[in-house]
Short mmCIF file of C-alpha atoms and ligand atoms in Angstrom, two decimals:
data_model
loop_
_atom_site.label_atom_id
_atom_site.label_comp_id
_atom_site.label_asym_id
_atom_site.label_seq_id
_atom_site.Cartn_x
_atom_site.Cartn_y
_atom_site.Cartn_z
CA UNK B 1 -38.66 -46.72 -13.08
CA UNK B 2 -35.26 -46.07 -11.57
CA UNK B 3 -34.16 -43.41 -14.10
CA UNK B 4 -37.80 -41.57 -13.22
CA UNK B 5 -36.54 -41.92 -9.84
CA UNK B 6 -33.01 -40.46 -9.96
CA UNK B 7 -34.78 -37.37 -11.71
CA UNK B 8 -36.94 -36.78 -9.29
CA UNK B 9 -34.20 -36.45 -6.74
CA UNK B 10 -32.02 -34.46 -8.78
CA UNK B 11 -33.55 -31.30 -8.71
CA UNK B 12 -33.88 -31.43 -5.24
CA UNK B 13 -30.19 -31.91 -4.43
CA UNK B 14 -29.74 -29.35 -8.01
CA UNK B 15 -31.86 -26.92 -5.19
CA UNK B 16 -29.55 -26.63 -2.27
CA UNK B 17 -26.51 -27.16 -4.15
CA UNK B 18 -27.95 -23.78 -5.61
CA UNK B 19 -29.08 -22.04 -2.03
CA UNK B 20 -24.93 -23.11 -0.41
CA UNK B 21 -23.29 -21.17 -3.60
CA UNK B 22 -26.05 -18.03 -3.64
CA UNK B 23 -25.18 -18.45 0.28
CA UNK B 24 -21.93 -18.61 -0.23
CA UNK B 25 -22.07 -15.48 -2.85
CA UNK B 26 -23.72 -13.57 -0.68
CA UNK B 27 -21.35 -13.97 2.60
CA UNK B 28 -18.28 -12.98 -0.03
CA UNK B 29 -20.29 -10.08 -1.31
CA UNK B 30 -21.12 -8.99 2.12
CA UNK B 31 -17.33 -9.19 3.47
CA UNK B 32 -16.05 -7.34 0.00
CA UNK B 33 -18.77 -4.73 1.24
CA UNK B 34 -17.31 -4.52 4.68
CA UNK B 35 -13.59 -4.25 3.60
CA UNK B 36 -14.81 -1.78 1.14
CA UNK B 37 -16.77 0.63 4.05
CA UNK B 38 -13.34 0.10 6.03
CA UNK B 39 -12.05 1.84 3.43
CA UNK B 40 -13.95 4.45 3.35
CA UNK B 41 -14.38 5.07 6.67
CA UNK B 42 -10.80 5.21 7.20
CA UNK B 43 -10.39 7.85 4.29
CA UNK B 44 -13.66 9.70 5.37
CA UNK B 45 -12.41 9.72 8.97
CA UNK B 46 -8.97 11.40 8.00
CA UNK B 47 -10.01 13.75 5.96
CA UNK B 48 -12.59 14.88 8.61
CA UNK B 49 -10.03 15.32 11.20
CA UNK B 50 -7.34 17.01 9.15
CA UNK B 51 -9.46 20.15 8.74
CA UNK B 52 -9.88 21.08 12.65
CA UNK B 53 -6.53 20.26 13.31
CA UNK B 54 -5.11 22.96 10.91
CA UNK B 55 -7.46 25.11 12.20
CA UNK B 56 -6.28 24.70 16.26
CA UNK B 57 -2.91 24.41 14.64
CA UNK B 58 -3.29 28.12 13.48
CA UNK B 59 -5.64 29.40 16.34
CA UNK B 60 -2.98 28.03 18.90
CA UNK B 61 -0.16 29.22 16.98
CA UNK B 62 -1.21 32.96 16.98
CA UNK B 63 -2.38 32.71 20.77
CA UNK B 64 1.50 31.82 21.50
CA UNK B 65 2.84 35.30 19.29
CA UNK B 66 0.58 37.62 21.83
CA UNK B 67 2.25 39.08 25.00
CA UNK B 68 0.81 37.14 28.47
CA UNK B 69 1.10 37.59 31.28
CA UNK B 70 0.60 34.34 32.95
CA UNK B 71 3.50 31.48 32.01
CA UNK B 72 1.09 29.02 32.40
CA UNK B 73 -0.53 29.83 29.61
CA UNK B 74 3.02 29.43 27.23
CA UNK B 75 3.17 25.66 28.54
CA UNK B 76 -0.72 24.89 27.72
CA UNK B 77 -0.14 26.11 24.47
CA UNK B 78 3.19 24.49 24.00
CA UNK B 79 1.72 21.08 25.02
CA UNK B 80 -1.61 21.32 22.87
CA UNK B 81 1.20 22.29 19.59
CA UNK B 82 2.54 18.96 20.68
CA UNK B 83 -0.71 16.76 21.10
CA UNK B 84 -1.76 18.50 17.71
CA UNK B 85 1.33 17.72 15.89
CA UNK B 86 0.76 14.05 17.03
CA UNK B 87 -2.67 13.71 15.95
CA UNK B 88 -2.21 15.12 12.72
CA UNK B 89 1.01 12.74 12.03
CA UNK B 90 -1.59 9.91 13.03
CA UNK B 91 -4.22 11.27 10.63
CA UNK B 92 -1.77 11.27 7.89
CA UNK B 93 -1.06 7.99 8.59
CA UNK B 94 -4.47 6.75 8.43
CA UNK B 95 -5.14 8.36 5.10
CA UNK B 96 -1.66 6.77 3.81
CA UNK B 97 -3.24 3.13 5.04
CA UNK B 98 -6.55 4.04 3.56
CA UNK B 99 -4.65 5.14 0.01
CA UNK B 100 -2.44 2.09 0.18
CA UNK B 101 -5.23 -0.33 0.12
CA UNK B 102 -6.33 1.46 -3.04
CA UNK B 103 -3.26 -0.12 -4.32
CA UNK B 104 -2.43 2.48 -7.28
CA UNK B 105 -0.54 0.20 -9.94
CA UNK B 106 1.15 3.21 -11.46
CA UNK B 107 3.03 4.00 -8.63
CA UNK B 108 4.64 0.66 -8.74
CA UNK B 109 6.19 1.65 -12.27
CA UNK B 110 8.69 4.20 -10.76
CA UNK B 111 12.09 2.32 -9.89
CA UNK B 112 15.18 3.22 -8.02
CA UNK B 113 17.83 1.71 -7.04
CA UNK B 114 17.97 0.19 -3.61
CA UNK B 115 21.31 1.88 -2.69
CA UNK B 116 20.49 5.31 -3.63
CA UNK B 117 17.13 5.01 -1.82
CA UNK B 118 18.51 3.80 1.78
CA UNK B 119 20.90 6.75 1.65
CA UNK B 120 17.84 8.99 0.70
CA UNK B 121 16.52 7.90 3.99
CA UNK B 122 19.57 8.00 6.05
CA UNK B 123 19.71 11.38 5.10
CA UNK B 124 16.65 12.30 6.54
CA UNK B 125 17.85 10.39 9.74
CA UNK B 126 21.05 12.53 10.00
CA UNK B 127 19.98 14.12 13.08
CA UNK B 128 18.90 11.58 15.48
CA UNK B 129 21.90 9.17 14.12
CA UNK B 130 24.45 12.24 15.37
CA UNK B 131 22.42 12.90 18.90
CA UNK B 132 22.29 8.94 19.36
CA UNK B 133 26.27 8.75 18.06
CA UNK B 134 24.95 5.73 16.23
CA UNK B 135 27.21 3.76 13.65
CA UNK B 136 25.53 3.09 10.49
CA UNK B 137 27.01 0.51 7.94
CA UNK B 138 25.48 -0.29 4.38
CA UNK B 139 26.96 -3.00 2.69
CA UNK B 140 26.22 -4.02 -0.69
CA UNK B 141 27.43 -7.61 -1.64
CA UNK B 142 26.55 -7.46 -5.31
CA UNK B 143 27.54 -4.58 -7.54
CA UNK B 144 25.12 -5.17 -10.26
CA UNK B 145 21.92 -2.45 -10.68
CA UNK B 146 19.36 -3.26 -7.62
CA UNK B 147 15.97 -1.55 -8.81
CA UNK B 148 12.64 -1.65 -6.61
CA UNK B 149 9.41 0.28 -6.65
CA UNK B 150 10.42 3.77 -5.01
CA UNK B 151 6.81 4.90 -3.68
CA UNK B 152 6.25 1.61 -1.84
CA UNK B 153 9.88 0.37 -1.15
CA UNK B 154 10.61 3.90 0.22
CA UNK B 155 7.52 3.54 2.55
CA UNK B 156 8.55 0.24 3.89
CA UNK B 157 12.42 1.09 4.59
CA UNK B 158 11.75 4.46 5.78
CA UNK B 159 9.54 2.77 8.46
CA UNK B 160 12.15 0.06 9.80
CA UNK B 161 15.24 2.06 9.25
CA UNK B 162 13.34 4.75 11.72
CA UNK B 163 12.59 2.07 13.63
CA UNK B 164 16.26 0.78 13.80
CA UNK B 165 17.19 4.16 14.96
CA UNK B 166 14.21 4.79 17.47
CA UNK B 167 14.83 1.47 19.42
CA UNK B 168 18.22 1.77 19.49
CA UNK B 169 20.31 3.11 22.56
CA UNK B 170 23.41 5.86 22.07
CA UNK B 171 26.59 4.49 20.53
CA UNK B 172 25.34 0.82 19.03
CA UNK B 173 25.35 0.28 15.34
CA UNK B 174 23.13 -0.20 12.57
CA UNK B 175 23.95 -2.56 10.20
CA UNK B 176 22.08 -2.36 6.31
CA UNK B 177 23.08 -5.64 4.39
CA UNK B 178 21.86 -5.96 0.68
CA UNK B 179 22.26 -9.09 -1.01
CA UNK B 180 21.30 -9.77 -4.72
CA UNK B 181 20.09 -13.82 -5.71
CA UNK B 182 18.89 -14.76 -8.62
CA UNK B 183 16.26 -12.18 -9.50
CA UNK B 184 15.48 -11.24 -5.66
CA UNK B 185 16.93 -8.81 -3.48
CA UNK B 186 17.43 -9.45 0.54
CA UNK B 187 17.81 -6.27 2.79
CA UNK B 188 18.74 -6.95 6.22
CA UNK B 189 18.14 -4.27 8.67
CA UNK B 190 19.97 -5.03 12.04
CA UNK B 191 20.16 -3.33 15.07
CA UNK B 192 21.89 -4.02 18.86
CA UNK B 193 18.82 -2.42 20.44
CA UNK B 194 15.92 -2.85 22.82
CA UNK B 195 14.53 -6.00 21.04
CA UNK B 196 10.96 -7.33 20.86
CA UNK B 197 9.78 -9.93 23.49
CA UNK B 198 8.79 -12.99 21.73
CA UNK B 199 5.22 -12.33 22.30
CA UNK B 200 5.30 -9.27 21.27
CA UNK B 201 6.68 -10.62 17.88
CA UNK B 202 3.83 -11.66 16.32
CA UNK B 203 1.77 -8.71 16.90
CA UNK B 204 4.15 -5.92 15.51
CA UNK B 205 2.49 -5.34 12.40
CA UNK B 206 -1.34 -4.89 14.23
CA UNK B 207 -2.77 -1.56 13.70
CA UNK B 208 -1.95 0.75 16.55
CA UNK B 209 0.10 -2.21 18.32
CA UNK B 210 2.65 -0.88 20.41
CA UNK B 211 4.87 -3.49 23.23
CA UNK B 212 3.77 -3.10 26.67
CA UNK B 213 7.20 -3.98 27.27
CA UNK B 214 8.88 -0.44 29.94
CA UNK B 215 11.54 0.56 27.40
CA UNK B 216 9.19 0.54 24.72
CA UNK B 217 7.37 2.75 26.61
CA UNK B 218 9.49 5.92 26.68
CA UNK B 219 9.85 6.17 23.23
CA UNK B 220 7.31 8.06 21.00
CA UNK B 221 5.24 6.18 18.19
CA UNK B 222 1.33 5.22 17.90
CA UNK B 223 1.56 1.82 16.15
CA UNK B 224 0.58 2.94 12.55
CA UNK B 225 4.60 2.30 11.05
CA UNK B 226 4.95 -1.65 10.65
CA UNK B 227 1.25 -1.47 9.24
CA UNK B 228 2.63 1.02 6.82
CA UNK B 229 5.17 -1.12 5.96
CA UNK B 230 3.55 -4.19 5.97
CA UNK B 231 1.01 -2.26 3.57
CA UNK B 232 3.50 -1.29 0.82
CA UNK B 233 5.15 -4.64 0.74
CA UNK B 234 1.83 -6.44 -0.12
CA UNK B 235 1.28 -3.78 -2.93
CA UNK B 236 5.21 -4.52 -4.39
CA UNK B 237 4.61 -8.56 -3.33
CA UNK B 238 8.07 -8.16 -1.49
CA UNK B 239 7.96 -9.91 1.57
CA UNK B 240 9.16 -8.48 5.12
CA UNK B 241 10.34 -11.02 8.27
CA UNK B 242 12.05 -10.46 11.80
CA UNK B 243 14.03 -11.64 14.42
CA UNK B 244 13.99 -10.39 17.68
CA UNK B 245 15.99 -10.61 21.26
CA UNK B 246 14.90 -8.22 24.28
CA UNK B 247 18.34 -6.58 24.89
CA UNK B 248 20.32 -7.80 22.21
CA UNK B 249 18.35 -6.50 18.98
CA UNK B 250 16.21 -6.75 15.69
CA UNK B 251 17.30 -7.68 12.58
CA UNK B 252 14.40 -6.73 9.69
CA UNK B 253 14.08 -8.90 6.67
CA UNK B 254 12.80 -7.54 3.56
CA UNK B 255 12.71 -9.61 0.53
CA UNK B 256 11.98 -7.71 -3.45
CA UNK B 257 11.77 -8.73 -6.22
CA UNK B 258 14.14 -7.21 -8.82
CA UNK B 259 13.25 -4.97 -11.40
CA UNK B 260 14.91 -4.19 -14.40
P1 ADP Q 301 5.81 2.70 16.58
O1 ADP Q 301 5.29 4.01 16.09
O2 ADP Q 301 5.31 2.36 17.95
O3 ADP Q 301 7.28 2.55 16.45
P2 ADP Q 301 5.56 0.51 14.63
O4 ADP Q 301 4.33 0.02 13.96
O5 ADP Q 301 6.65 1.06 13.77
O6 ADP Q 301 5.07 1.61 15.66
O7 ADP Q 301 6.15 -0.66 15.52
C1 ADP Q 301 5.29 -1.39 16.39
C2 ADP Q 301 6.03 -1.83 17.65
O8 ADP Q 301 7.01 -2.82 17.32
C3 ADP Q 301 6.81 -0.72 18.36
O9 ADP Q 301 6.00 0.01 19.25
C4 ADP Q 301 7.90 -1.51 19.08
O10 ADP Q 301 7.38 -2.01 20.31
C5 ADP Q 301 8.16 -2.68 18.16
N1 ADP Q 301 9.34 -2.47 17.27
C6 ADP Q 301 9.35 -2.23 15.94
N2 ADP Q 301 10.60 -2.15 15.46
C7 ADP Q 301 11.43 -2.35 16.49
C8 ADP Q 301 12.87 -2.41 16.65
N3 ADP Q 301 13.71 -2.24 15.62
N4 ADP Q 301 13.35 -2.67 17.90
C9 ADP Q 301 12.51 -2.86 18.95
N5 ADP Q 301 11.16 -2.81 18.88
C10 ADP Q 301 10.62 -2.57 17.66
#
């Protein structure tokens, strides 16, 4: 009697066991949908507002050629060029989000070596390090060939080493430390400048975040770069940290794995 018992019960406990996992399947399914529309959206929405921009872009651009009268009119323009150019970096950076969660494997299989790359990007930097007068070290404690993933390792130092220089005031240093252990490589990125408050700290990496703090404020930026970065370290599984004092400065960590 007690056996014809137990299998009466079972299939009644076999039951909701079943409805919690279908539940269960269903919430995941529904969440993989929503990251997926994210996705999309974010792609759709970039693509949408790339095409109108150009097209001010070029309207506003011929306007500025033709002879007027009113000097009003030169400053409008002038300032609409600018708002333009901002929204169109932004849209970029959207569609670079949107393409990095795509997470294209191939692009992982293109190394360089982390030397070579830094002073790629200081390079590009050459101007606002000279109006700034800032003094930028790189030193290299291990000789011995430091590959990484250029497409995503690029985006992520390009993004703090800008950074480094933004928040930084004239005449401070910039300090680029790479240290090789074991089969990892440590970049340390450290500044003297403006610092993060502590609050602020856990937030820099937020989509759009940007401090409240006042000498945040004066400097350009819409948020977008740390979630860049953050982004393309995920996709390399390198691992990026920080330290931060208001007034005394930032030191980036950024931890890869070595590739040979
Ligand atoms: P932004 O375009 O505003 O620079 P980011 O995503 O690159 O956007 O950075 C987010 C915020 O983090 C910045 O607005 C700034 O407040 C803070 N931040 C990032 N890097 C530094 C730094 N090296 N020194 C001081 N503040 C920083």
């Amino acid at each position: 009697k007690n056996n014809l018992n137990e299998r009466v019960e079972l299939p009644v406990y076999k039951d909701e066991l079943y409805d919690l996992s279908s539940g269960i399947n269903q919430l995941l399914q529904r969440i993989e949908n929503a990251i997926e529309r994210e996705r999309q959206f974010t792609s759709d929405a970039s693509h949408e507002l790339r095409t109108p921009l150009a097209s001010l872009r070029g309207t506003l651009e011929v306007l500025i050629r033709k002879p007027r009268e009113i000097k009003e009119y030169e400053e409008k323009i002038t300032y609409s060029l600018t708002e333009i150019d901002r929204m169109t970096e932004t849209t970029e950076q959207l569609l670079l989000l949107a393409r990095l969660d795509a997470n294209n494997n191939e692009l992982n299989k293109i190394l360089i070596s982390l030397p070579s790359l830094i002073n790629e990007i200081l390079v590009r930097y050459d101007k606002d390090i000279l109006i700034k007068n800032l003094k930028v070290e790189l030193q290299i404690q291990n000789k011995t060939e430091l590959l990484v993933p250029k497409y995503h390792a690029n985006l992520i130092l390009d993004n703090i080493i800008n950074n480094a220089i933004k928040y930084s005031k004239h005449n401070q240093s910039i300090i680029i430390q790479i240290i090789s252990i074991d089969n990892s490589i440590l970049c340390k990125i450290k500044d003297e400048g403006i610092g993060i408050k502590h609050e602020d700290i856990p937030n820099v990496f937020n989509h759009f975040f940007r401090s409240e703090a006042l000498e945040h404020k004066h400097i350009s930026g819409n948020g977008l770069g740390l979630s860049i970065a953050l982004k393309s370290a995920e996709a390399i599984n390198a691992i990026i940290s920080l330290e931060s004092e208001p007034n005394a400065g930032t030191t980036f960590k950024i931890n890869f794995l070595s590739k040979s």
